[in-house]
Each structure stands twice: as structure tokens, then as C-alpha cells.
Amino acid sequence: IEYKRIDPTKYEIKVNAKDPFLLVVAEAYDQGWVARYGKQSNSIPVYGVLNGFWINKTGEFTVVVEYEPQKWMYVGAVISLITFLCLVWRCKR
């Protein structure tokens, strides 16, 4: 296994599996975490506190684990920025 932390809400994990397996990520359990590897696997609690993902694939491939609600934060930030710019533009007129 080799992994790369893209940012606090996204990881890329390279695996070479002979059998389906449970991938455990050391992030606090939250249903918002998902793993994608051609299919999507939703988070299951491991030991009640960690995120686990059942990966039903074998061979060499990459799993992307990310926190889905983060996308809504980005959308909200863009909307807020556009609103702010419109208000600034309106005040200058």
C-alpha cells in the first residue's frame, strides 16, 4: 500500500490486493466519507471511531477516499464570493 494525502479531506491510496479487503482510514468516523475505485464504497465504522471501506476488487488499482460534504463547502464559498463581489460592485456605482 502507498498513500498520498491530497488535502485534509482527500486521499489517494494505491493497493495491490489478492482478495477483497477492508480498507481502514485513520480519520474520525463520519458517514460523509466515501471510497471510489471504479465503484463507490460508503464508510462503515471500525472499532466505533475509524472509517472503514469494504473494497470488493482485486489487483493493482487506486482508491480515492474523500469527504463528500466538503464539495458543498466549496460551492458555498463560491456563492459567498460572488455575492460579496456583487455587493462591492453595487456600492461603487
CSV table of C-alpha atoms in Angstrom, one decimal, residues 20-80:
chain,number,residue,atom,x,y,z
A,20,PRO,CA,-11.3,-8.3,-1.4
A,21,PHE,CA,-10.4,-6.4,1.8
A,22,LEU,CA,-11.4,-3.8,4.4
A,23,LEU,CA,-9.6,-0.6,4.0
A,24,VAL,CA,-9.3,1.4,7.3
A,25,VAL,CA,-8.5,5.1,7.2
A,26,ALA,CA,-7.4,6.8,10.4
A,27,GLU,CA,-10.0,9.6,10.3
A,28,ALA,CA,-12.8,10.0,12.8
A,29,TYR,CA,-15.8,8.0,11.6
A,30,ASP,CA,-18.4,10.0,9.6
A,31,GLN,CA,-20.9,8.8,7.1
A,32,GLY,CA,-19.8,11.5,4.7
A,33,TRP,CA,-16.5,9.7,3.8
A,34,VAL,CA,-16.6,7.6,0.6
A,35,ALA,CA,-14.1,5.5,-1.3
A,36,ARG,CA,-14.1,5.3,-5.1
A,37,TYR,CA,-12.2,2.7,-7.1
A,38,GLY,CA,-14.5,2.4,-10.2
A,39,LYS,CA,-17.3,1.7,-7.7
A,40,GLN,CA,-18.3,3.6,-4.6
A,41,SER,CA,-18.0,2.2,-1.1
A,42,ASN,CA,-19.6,4.1,1.8
A,43,SER,CA,-17.9,4.3,5.2
A,44,ILE,CA,-18.6,1.8,7.9
A,45,PRO,CA,-17.5,2.3,11.5
A,46,VAL,CA,-14.4,0.3,12.5
A,47,TYR,CA,-13.9,0.0,16.3
A,48,GLY,CA,-16.6,2.6,16.5
A,49,VAL,CA,-14.3,5.5,15.7
A,50,LEU,CA,-12.5,4.9,12.4
A,51,ASN,CA,-13.7,4.8,8.8
A,52,GLY,CA,-13.7,1.5,7.0
A,53,PHE,CA,-14.5,0.7,3.4
A,54,TRP,CA,-15.2,-2.7,2.0
A,55,ILE,CA,-13.2,-2.9,-1.3
A,56,ASN,CA,-14.5,-5.7,-3.5
A,57,LYS,CA,-11.8,-5.6,-6.1
A,58,THR,CA,-8.5,-7.4,-6.6
A,59,GLY,CA,-5.3,-6.5,-8.5
A,60,GLU,CA,-3.4,-3.2,-8.6
A,61,PHE,CA,-5.5,-0.1,-8.5
A,62,THR,CA,-6.0,3.3,-6.8
A,63,VAL,CA,-8.7,4.1,-4.3
A,64,VAL,CA,-9.7,7.7,-3.7
A,65,VAL,CA,-11.1,8.4,-0.3
A,66,GLU,CA,-12.8,11.7,0.2
A,67,TYR,CA,-15.2,13.6,2.5
A,68,GLU,CA,-18.3,14.2,0.3
A,69,PRO,CA,-19.7,17.2,2.3
A,70,GLN,CA,-16.5,19.2,1.5
A,71,LYS,CA,-17.9,19.8,-2.0
A,72,TRP,CA,-20.8,21.7,-0.6
A,73,MET,CA,-18.3,23.9,1.4
A,74,TYR,CA,-16.6,24.8,-1.9
A,75,VAL,CA,-20.0,25.6,-3.6
A,76,GLY,CA,-20.9,27.8,-0.6
A,77,ALA,CA,-17.6,29.6,-0.7
A,78,VAL,CA,-18.0,30.4,-4.4
A,79,ILE,CA,-21.6,31.7,-3.9
A,80,SER,CA,-20.4,33.8,-1.0
